[in-house]
Backbone as a printed PyTorch tensor [residue, N CA C, xyz], in Angstrom:
tensor([[[ 60.1080, -49.3150,  54.5130],
         [ 59.1550, -49.6760,  55.5520],
         [ 57.7320, -49.7400,  54.9860]],

        [[ 57.3310, -48.7250,  54.2460],
         [ 55.9890, -48.7160,  53.6460],
         [ 55.8640, -49.8500,  52.6390]],

        [[ 56.9400, -50.1000,  51.8870],
         [ 56.9180, -51.1840,  50.9080],
         [ 56.7060, -52.5310,  51.6020]],

        [[ 57.3930, -52.7590,  52.7370],
         [ 57.2020, -53.9860,  53.5010],
         [ 55.7570, -54.1360,  53.9590]],

        [[ 55.1610, -53.0550,  54.3930],
         [ 53.7710, -53.0960,  54.8450],
         [ 52.8330, -53.4440,  53.6860]],

        [[ 53.1200, -52.8990,  52.5050],
         [ 52.2980, -53.2100,  51.3380],
         [ 52.4090, -54.6820,  50.9700]],

        [[ 53.6350, -55.2140,  51.0170],
         [ 53.8230, -56.6300,  50.7140],
         [ 53.1260, -57.5000,  51.7500]],

        [[ 53.2230, -57.1080,  53.0100],
         [ 52.5440, -57.8840,  54.0610],
         [ 51.0380, -57.8740,  53.8360]],

        [[ 50.4930, -56.7390,  53.4650],
         [ 49.0610, -56.6600,  53.1710],
         [ 48.7110, -57.5480,  51.9790]],

        [[ 49.5720, -57.5480,  50.9650],
         [ 49.3340, -58.3820,  49.7840],
         [ 49.3590, -59.8640,  50.1660]],

        [[ 50.2940, -60.2720,  51.0270],
         [ 50.3800, -61.6610,  51.4850],
         [ 49.1040, -62.0410,  52.2340]],

        [[ 48.6440, -61.1740,  53.1080],
         [ 47.4190, -61.4510,  53.8600],
         [ 46.2250, -61.5770,  52.9220]],

        [[ 46.1810, -60.7450,  51.9000],
         [ 45.0800, -60.7960,  50.9360],
         [ 45.1050, -62.1080,  50.1480]],

        [[ 46.2760, -62.5220,  49.7010],
         [ 46.3950, -63.7900,  48.9650],
         [ 46.0010, -64.9480,  49.8770]],

        [[ 46.4290, -64.9060,  51.1360],
         [ 46.1030, -65.9800,  52.0710],
         [ 44.6010, -66.0400,  52.3510]],

        [[ 43.9540, -64.8860,  52.3890],
         [ 42.5020, -64.8500,  52.6370],
         [ 41.7020, -65.2940,  51.4190]],

        [[ 42.1930, -64.9770,  50.2320],
         [ 41.5000, -65.2900,  48.9780],
         [ 42.4430, -66.0200,  48.0160]],

        [[ 42.8860, -67.2150,  48.3900],
         [ 43.8790, -67.9080,  47.5570],
         [ 43.2820, -68.4050,  46.2430]],

        [[ 44.1060, -68.3810,  45.2320],
         [ 43.7610, -68.9990,  43.9530],
         [ 44.2910, -70.4280,  43.9890]],

        [[ 43.7530, -71.2540,  43.1570],
         [ 44.2190, -72.6320,  43.0110],
         [ 44.0890, -73.4320,  44.3140]],

        [[ 43.1320, -73.0650,  45.1500],
         [ 42.8880, -73.8310,  46.3810],
         [ 41.7790, -74.8350,  46.1000]],

        [[ 42.0290, -76.0880,  46.4280],
         [ 41.0320, -77.1150,  46.2210],
         [ 41.6930, -78.4470,  45.9420]],

        [[ 40.9480, -79.3080,  45.2760],
         [ 41.4160, -80.6630,  44.9950],
         [ 41.2610, -80.9570,  43.5050]],

        [[ 42.1700, -81.7540,  42.9760],
         [ 42.0730, -82.2820,  41.6140],
         [ 41.5580, -83.7100,  41.7550]],

        [[ 40.5430, -84.0420,  40.9890],
         [ 39.9100, -85.3590,  41.1400],
         [ 40.8840, -86.5190,  40.9480]],

        [[ 41.6410, -86.4980,  39.8780],
         [ 42.6260, -87.5560,  39.6330],
         [ 43.9630, -86.9080,  39.2730]],

        [[ 44.7160, -86.4700,  40.2700],
         [ 45.9970, -85.8120,  39.9770],
         [ 47.0310, -86.8100,  39.4590]],

        [[ 47.9180, -86.3170,  38.6400],
         [ 49.0320, -87.1400,  38.1740],
         [ 50.1430, -87.1860,  39.2140]],

        [[ 50.3230, -86.0760,  39.9210],
         [ 51.3430, -85.9950,  40.9660],
         [ 50.7220, -85.3590,  42.1940]],

        [[ 51.1790, -85.7950,  43.3540],
         [ 50.6290, -85.2730,  44.5980],
         [ 51.6350, -85.4750,  45.7140]],

        [[ 51.7010, -84.5140,  46.6130],
         [ 52.5310, -84.6530,  47.8110],
         [ 51.9020, -83.8260,  48.9260]],

        [[ 52.1620, -84.2550,  50.1420],
         [ 51.6800, -83.5440,  51.3200],
         [ 52.8180, -83.4960,  52.3260]],

        [[ 53.1100, -82.2910,  52.8060],
         [ 54.1540, -82.1320,  53.8140],
         [ 53.6310, -81.2610,  54.9560]],

        [[ 54.2220, -81.4730,  56.1130],
         [ 53.8910, -80.6960,  57.3050],
         [ 55.1910, -80.1200,  57.8580]],

        [[ 55.1400, -78.8610,  58.2520],
         [ 56.2730, -78.2470,  58.9310],
         [ 56.1450, -78.6190,  60.4120]],

        [[ 57.0180, -79.4920,  60.9170],
         [ 56.8660, -79.9500,  62.3010],
         [ 57.0950, -78.8490,  63.3360]],

        [[ 57.7540, -77.7720,  62.9600],
         [ 58.0180, -76.7030,  63.9100],
         [ 56.7740, -75.8880,  64.2460]],

        [[ 55.8780, -75.7240,  63.2430],
         [ 54.7220, -74.8520,  63.4780],
         [ 53.3890, -75.5120,  63.1380]],

        [[ 53.4330, -76.6470,  62.4570],
         [ 52.2010, -77.3390,  62.1140],
         [ 51.6030, -76.9500,  60.7750]],

        [[ 52.2300, -76.0300,  60.0410],
         [ 51.7300, -75.6910,  58.7030],
         [ 51.6890, -76.9570,  57.8570]],

        [[ 50.6570, -77.0730,  57.0360],
         [ 50.4710, -78.2610,  56.2140],
         [ 50.0610, -77.8480,  54.8090]],

        [[ 50.6880, -78.4910,  53.8130],
         [ 50.3580, -78.2120,  52.4110],
         [ 50.2700, -79.5290,  51.6600]],

        [[ 49.2010, -79.6530,  50.9090],
         [ 49.0820, -80.7470,  49.9400],
         [ 49.0150, -80.0840,  48.5810]],

        [[ 49.8550, -80.5390,  47.6720],
         [ 49.9130, -79.9970,  46.3210],
         [ 49.5960, -81.1000,  45.3360]],

        [[ 48.6920, -80.8120,  44.4050],
         [ 48.3070, -81.7770,  43.3830],
         [ 48.5300, -81.1520,  42.0140]],

        [[ 49.0460, -81.9660,  41.0990],
         [ 49.3330, -81.4950,  39.7460],
         [ 48.6900, -82.4160,  38.7170]],

        [[ 48.1400, -81.8140,  37.6950],
         [ 47.6170, -82.5440,  36.5380],
         [ 48.5560, -82.2130,  35.3900]],

        [[ 49.0950, -83.2620,  34.7460],
         [ 50.0830, -83.0880,  33.6930],
         [ 49.4270, -83.3120,  32.3360]],

        [[ 49.7200, -82.4070,  31.4160],
         [ 49.2430, -82.5180,  30.0340],
         [ 50.1750, -83.4710,  29.2950]],

        [[ 49.6030, -84.4960,  28.7140],
         [ 50.4340, -85.4470,  27.9670],
         [ 50.1940, -85.2430,  26.4850]],

        [[ 51.1300, -85.2920,  25.6060],
         [ 52.5210, -85.6900,  25.7940],
         [ 53.4740, -84.5160,  26.0580]],

        [[ 52.9570, -83.3100,  26.2620],
         [ 53.8310, -82.1430,  26.3810],
         [ 54.5500, -82.0440,  27.7280]],

        [[ 54.0740, -82.7730,  28.7350],
         [ 54.6290, -82.7130,  30.0930],
         [ 54.5330, -81.3210,  30.6940]],

        [[ 53.5090, -80.5840,  30.2890],
         [ 53.2680, -79.2730,  30.9020],
         [ 52.2290, -79.4240,  32.0010]],

        [[ 52.3550, -78.5860,  33.0000],
         [ 51.3960, -78.6050,  34.0940],
         [ 50.1090, -77.9450,  33.6110]],

        [[ 49.0770, -78.7330,  33.5700],
         [ 47.7690, -78.2810,  33.0940],
         [ 46.9790, -77.6300,  34.2300]],

        [[ 47.1340, -78.1800,  35.4350],
         [ 46.3910, -77.6870,  36.5850],
         [ 47.2150, -77.9440,  37.8360]],

        [[ 47.1690, -77.0100,  38.7720],
         [ 47.8490, -77.1670,  40.0560],
         [ 46.9100, -76.6530,  41.1380]],

        [[ 46.6920, -77.4710,  42.1450],
         [ 45.8160, -77.0950,  43.2530],
         [ 46.5310, -77.4190,  44.5580]],

        [[ 46.2050, -76.6290,  45.5840],
         [ 46.7680, -76.9080,  46.8920],
         [ 45.6520, -76.8930,  47.9280]],

        [[ 45.9270, -77.5380,  49.0320],
         [ 45.0460, -77.4620,  50.1930],
         [ 45.9390, -77.5410,  51.4140]],

        [[ 45.3730, -77.2500,  52.5600],
         [ 46.1420, -77.3030,  53.7930],
         [ 45.7810, -76.1660,  54.7140]],

        [[ 46.5300, -76.0930,  55.7820],
         [ 46.3160, -75.0740,  56.8040],
         [ 47.6590, -74.5360,  57.2440]],

        [[ 47.6280, -73.3160,  57.7360],
         [ 48.8610, -72.7500,  58.2530],
         [ 48.8160, -71.2380,  58.2740]],

        [[ 49.9680, -70.6750,  58.4800],
         [ 50.0780, -69.2170,  58.5760],
         [ 49.8810, -68.5790,  57.2040]],

        [[ 49.7200, -67.2740,  57.2070],
         [ 49.4930, -66.5310,  55.9650],
         [ 50.6390, -66.7310,  54.9740]],

        [[ 51.8590, -66.7910,  55.4610],
         [ 53.0080, -66.9380,  54.5550],
         [ 52.9720, -68.2920,  53.8560]],

        [[ 52.7210, -69.3650,  54.5880],
         [ 52.7150, -70.6920,  53.9540],
         [ 51.5660, -70.8200,  52.9670]],

        [[ 50.4000, -70.3070,  53.3090],
         [ 49.2450, -70.4320,  52.4400],
         [ 49.3690, -69.5290,  51.2090]],

        [[ 49.8720, -68.3340,  51.3780],
         [ 50.0830, -67.4350,  50.2380],
         [ 51.1550, -68.0000,  49.3100]],

        [[ 52.2110, -68.5450,  49.8850],
         [ 53.2800, -69.1430,  49.0870],
         [ 52.7350, -70.2920,  48.2500]],

        [[ 51.9050, -71.1400,  48.8530],
         [ 51.3230, -72.2740,  48.1270],
         [ 50.4160, -71.8020,  47.0020]],

        [[ 49.6140, -70.7900,  47.2810],
         [ 48.7090, -70.2520,  46.2680],
         [ 49.4870, -69.6670,  45.0920]],

        [[ 50.4820, -68.8630,  45.3980],
         [ 51.2720, -68.2130,  44.3540],
         [ 52.0830, -69.2330,  43.5500]],

        [[ 52.6250, -70.2380,  44.2290],
         [ 53.4020, -71.2610,  43.5270],
         [ 52.4970, -72.0930,  42.6170]],

        [[ 51.3330, -72.4800,  43.1040],
         [ 50.4100, -73.2670,  42.2830],
         [ 50.0180, -72.4930,  41.0280]],

        [[ 49.7850, -71.2160,  41.1920],
         [ 49.4350, -70.3750,  40.0410],
         [ 50.6240, -70.2510,  39.0860]],

        [[ 51.8170, -70.1190,  39.6340],
         [ 53.0350, -69.9080,  38.8580],
         [ 53.3960, -71.0930,  37.9670]],

        [[ 53.1790, -72.3190,  38.4520],
         [ 53.6430, -73.4930,  37.7000],
         [ 52.7210, -73.8920,  36.5480]],

        [[ 51.4790, -73.4370,  36.5680],
         [ 50.5380, -73.8140,  35.5040],
         [ 51.0590, -73.3080,  34.1560]],

        [[ 51.1030, -74.2130,  33.1780],
         [ 51.5770, -73.8810,  31.8420],
         [ 53.0600, -74.1190,  31.6370]],

        [[ 53.7720, -74.3990,  32.7180],
         [ 55.2080, -74.6620,  32.6120],
         [ 55.4520, -76.1620,  32.4540]],

        [[ 56.5690, -76.4990,  31.8260],
         [ 56.9350, -77.9060,  31.6720],
         [ 57.5030, -78.4310,  32.9910]],

        [[ 57.5090, -79.7440,  33.1110],
         [ 58.1140, -80.3720,  34.2960],
         [ 59.5660, -79.9250,  34.4280]],

        [[ 60.2950, -79.8660,  33.3140],
         [ 61.7000, -79.4310,  33.3480],
         [ 61.8280, -78.0210,  33.9160]],

        [[ 60.9360, -77.1150,  33.5170],
         [ 60.9700, -75.7450,  34.0320],
         [ 60.6500, -75.7170,  35.5250]],

        [[ 59.6660, -76.4890,  35.9090],
         [ 59.2240, -76.5030,  37.3030],
         [ 60.2930, -77.0950,  38.2130]],

        [[ 61.0450, -78.0570,  37.7110],
         [ 62.1290, -78.6470,  38.5070],
         [ 63.2040, -77.6190,  38.8620]],

        [[ 63.2720, -76.5370,  38.1070],
         [ 64.2950, -75.5080,  38.3400],
         [ 63.8370, -74.4120,  39.3010]],

        [[ 62.5710, -74.4360,  39.7220],
         [ 62.0780, -73.4340,  40.6690],
         [ 62.8550, -73.5890,  41.9680]],

        [[ 63.3070, -72.4590,  42.5190],
         [ 64.1230, -72.5240,  43.7310],
         [ 63.6340, -71.5220,  44.7810]],

        [[ 64.3320, -71.4770,  45.8870],
         [ 63.9220, -70.6260,  47.0040],
         [ 63.9070, -69.1420,  46.6240]],

        [[ 64.8170, -68.7120,  45.7790],
         [ 64.8110, -67.3120,  45.3260],
         [ 63.5370, -66.9920,  44.5520]],

        [[ 63.0840, -67.9550,  43.7550],
         [ 61.8340, -67.7740,  43.0100],
         [ 60.6530, -67.6000,  43.9620]],

        [[ 60.6360, -68.3870,  45.0270],
         [ 59.5460, -68.2970,  46.0120],
         [ 59.5610, -66.9270,  46.6800]],

        [[ 60.7340, -66.4750,  47.0790],
         [ 60.8250, -65.1610,  47.7190],
         [ 60.3760, -64.0560,  46.7700]],

        [[ 60.6980, -64.2160,  45.4940],
         [ 60.2560, -63.2390,  44.5010],
         [ 58.7330, -63.2880,  44.3400]],

        [[ 58.1640, -64.4700,  44.3460],
         [ 56.7100, -64.6130,  44.2130],
         [ 55.9760, -63.9610,  45.3820]],

        [[ 56.4580, -64.2070,  46.6090],
         [ 55.7530, -63.6580,  47.7570],
         [ 56.1000, -62.2020,  48.0230]],

        [[ 57.2310, -61.7600,  47.5030],
         [ 57.5590, -60.3410,  47.5620],
         [ 58.1000, -59.8400,  48.8830]],

        [[ 58.4040, -60.7260,  49.8090],
         [ 58.9920, -60.3080,  51.0820],
         [ 60.1350, -61.2420,  51.4270]],

        [[ 60.9850, -60.7960,  52.3340],
         [ 62.0280, -61.6440,  52.8870],
         [ 61.6360, -61.9560,  54.3210]],

        [[ 61.0410, -63.1290,  54.5310],
         [ 60.6140, -63.4740,  55.8870],
         [ 61.8030, -63.5810,  56.8340]],

        [[ 61.5100, -63.4730,  58.1100],
         [ 62.5480, -63.6740,  59.1160],
         [ 63.0360, -65.1200,  59.0150]],

        [[ 64.2250, -65.4060,  59.5130],
         [ 64.7350, -66.7780,  59.4430],
         [ 63.7540, -67.8160,  60.0120]],

        [[ 63.0440, -67.4560,  61.0520],
         [ 62.0940, -68.3880,  61.6560],
         [ 60.9100, -68.6800,  60.7320]],

        [[ 60.6170, -67.7810,  59.8010],
         [ 59.4690, -67.9540,  58.9110],
         [ 59.8450, -68.4650,  57.5230]],

        [[ 61.1340, -68.6200,  57.2550],
         [ 61.5560, -69.1230,  55.9460],
         [ 60.9850, -70.5130,  55.6730]],

        [[ 60.9730, -71.3620,  56.6890],
         [ 60.4360, -72.7130,  56.5190],
         [ 58.9650, -72.6540,  56.0940]],

        [[ 58.2300, -71.6780,  56.6050],
         [ 56.8250, -71.4870,  56.2130],
         [ 56.7400, -71.1120,  54.7300]],

        [[ 57.6020, -70.2070,  54.3170],
         [ 57.5920, -69.7430,  52.9250],
         [ 57.9970, -70.8470,  51.9600]],

        [[ 58.9020, -71.7170,  52.3820],
         [ 59.4320, -72.7440,  51.4930],
         [ 58.7030, -74.0820,  51.5800]],

        [[ 57.6850, -74.1940,  52.4360],
         [ 56.9650, -75.4550,  52.5570],
         [ 56.3220, -75.8520,  51.2260]],

        [[ 55.7870, -74.8890,  50.4980],
         [ 55.1720, -75.2110,  49.2010],
         [ 56.2270, -75.7060,  48.2060]],

        [[ 57.4030, -75.1130,  48.2160],
         [ 58.4880, -75.5510,  47.3300],
         [ 58.9260, -76.9690,  47.6950]],

        [[ 59.0550, -77.2440,  48.9790],
         [ 59.4300, -78.5880,  49.4140],
         [ 58.3740, -79.6060,  48.9850]],

        [[ 57.1020, -79.2050,  49.0650],
         [ 56.0090, -80.0910,  48.6680],
         [ 56.0450, -80.3380,  47.1640]],

        [[ 56.3150, -79.2830,  46.3980],
         [ 56.4550, -79.4310,  44.9450],
         [ 57.5860, -80.3980,  44.6170]],

        [[ 58.7120, -80.2320,  45.2610],
         [ 59.8590, -81.1180,  45.0070],
         [ 59.5300, -82.5640,  45.3570]],

        [[ 58.7860, -82.7560,  46.4230],
         [ 58.3820, -84.1110,  46.8140],
         [ 57.4870, -84.7330,  45.7410]],

        [[ 56.5470, -83.9640,  45.2170],
         [ 55.6680, -84.4570,  44.1510],
         [ 56.4810, -84.8040,  42.9030]],

        [[ 57.4280, -83.9570,  42.5510],
         [ 58.2600, -84.1990,  41.3720],
         [ 59.1790, -85.3950,  41.5860]],

        [[ 59.6180, -85.5990,  42.8170],
         [ 60.4540, -86.7500,  43.1310],
         [ 59.6760, -88.0340,  42.8780]],

        [[ 58.4060, -88.0420,  43.2630],
         [ 57.5600, -89.2100,  43.0060],
         [ 57.4580, -89.4630,  41.5100]],

        [[ 57.3640, -88.3890,  40.7170],
         [ 57.2980, -88.5360,  39.2650],
         [ 58.5920, -89.1360,  38.7360]],

        [[ 59.7070, -88.6340,  39.2200],
         [ 61.0140, -89.1230,  38.7640],
         [ 61.2100, -90.5970,  39.1310]],

        [[ 60.5980, -91.0130,  40.2450],
         [ 60.7130, -92.3930,  40.6780],
         [ 59.6570, -93.2820,  40.0170]],

        [[ 58.8100, -92.6610,  39.1840],
         [ 57.8000, -93.4300,  38.4800],
         [ 56.5990, -93.7910,  39.3230]],

        [[ 56.4130, -93.0680,  40.4190],
         [ 55.3010, -93.3690,  41.3180],
         [ 54.1200, -92.4540,  41.0790]],

        [[ 54.2900, -91.3940,  40.2760],
         [ 53.2430, -90.3960,  40.1190],
         [ 52.1350, -90.8100,  39.2170]]])
């Protein structure tokens, strides 16, 4: 119980003071998704280092609950320095580990919105649109 409270406090702190929040002037990849159930919105932008295909910079913007915003902040921080191949393997378990809590079923969509946005951006890259 105390551990859950500490994690909740940590999530609120990350949401209040997020890292990697902002815009990249000319991103290589970008996606924006909205959770239609609650209105949470995340835009994720990535700058890719060429020719290594490593993520040089990741920024997010948007609005929403503490869980969605903290998840986006933590994910953006997590992917920097990783290759596209590594980032493509990030999954829902990784997100839960990053945020440190197991949200209720109703809040899982909030926690995974950043992951869905990342996948959308990577899909554009795979399709040659990025």
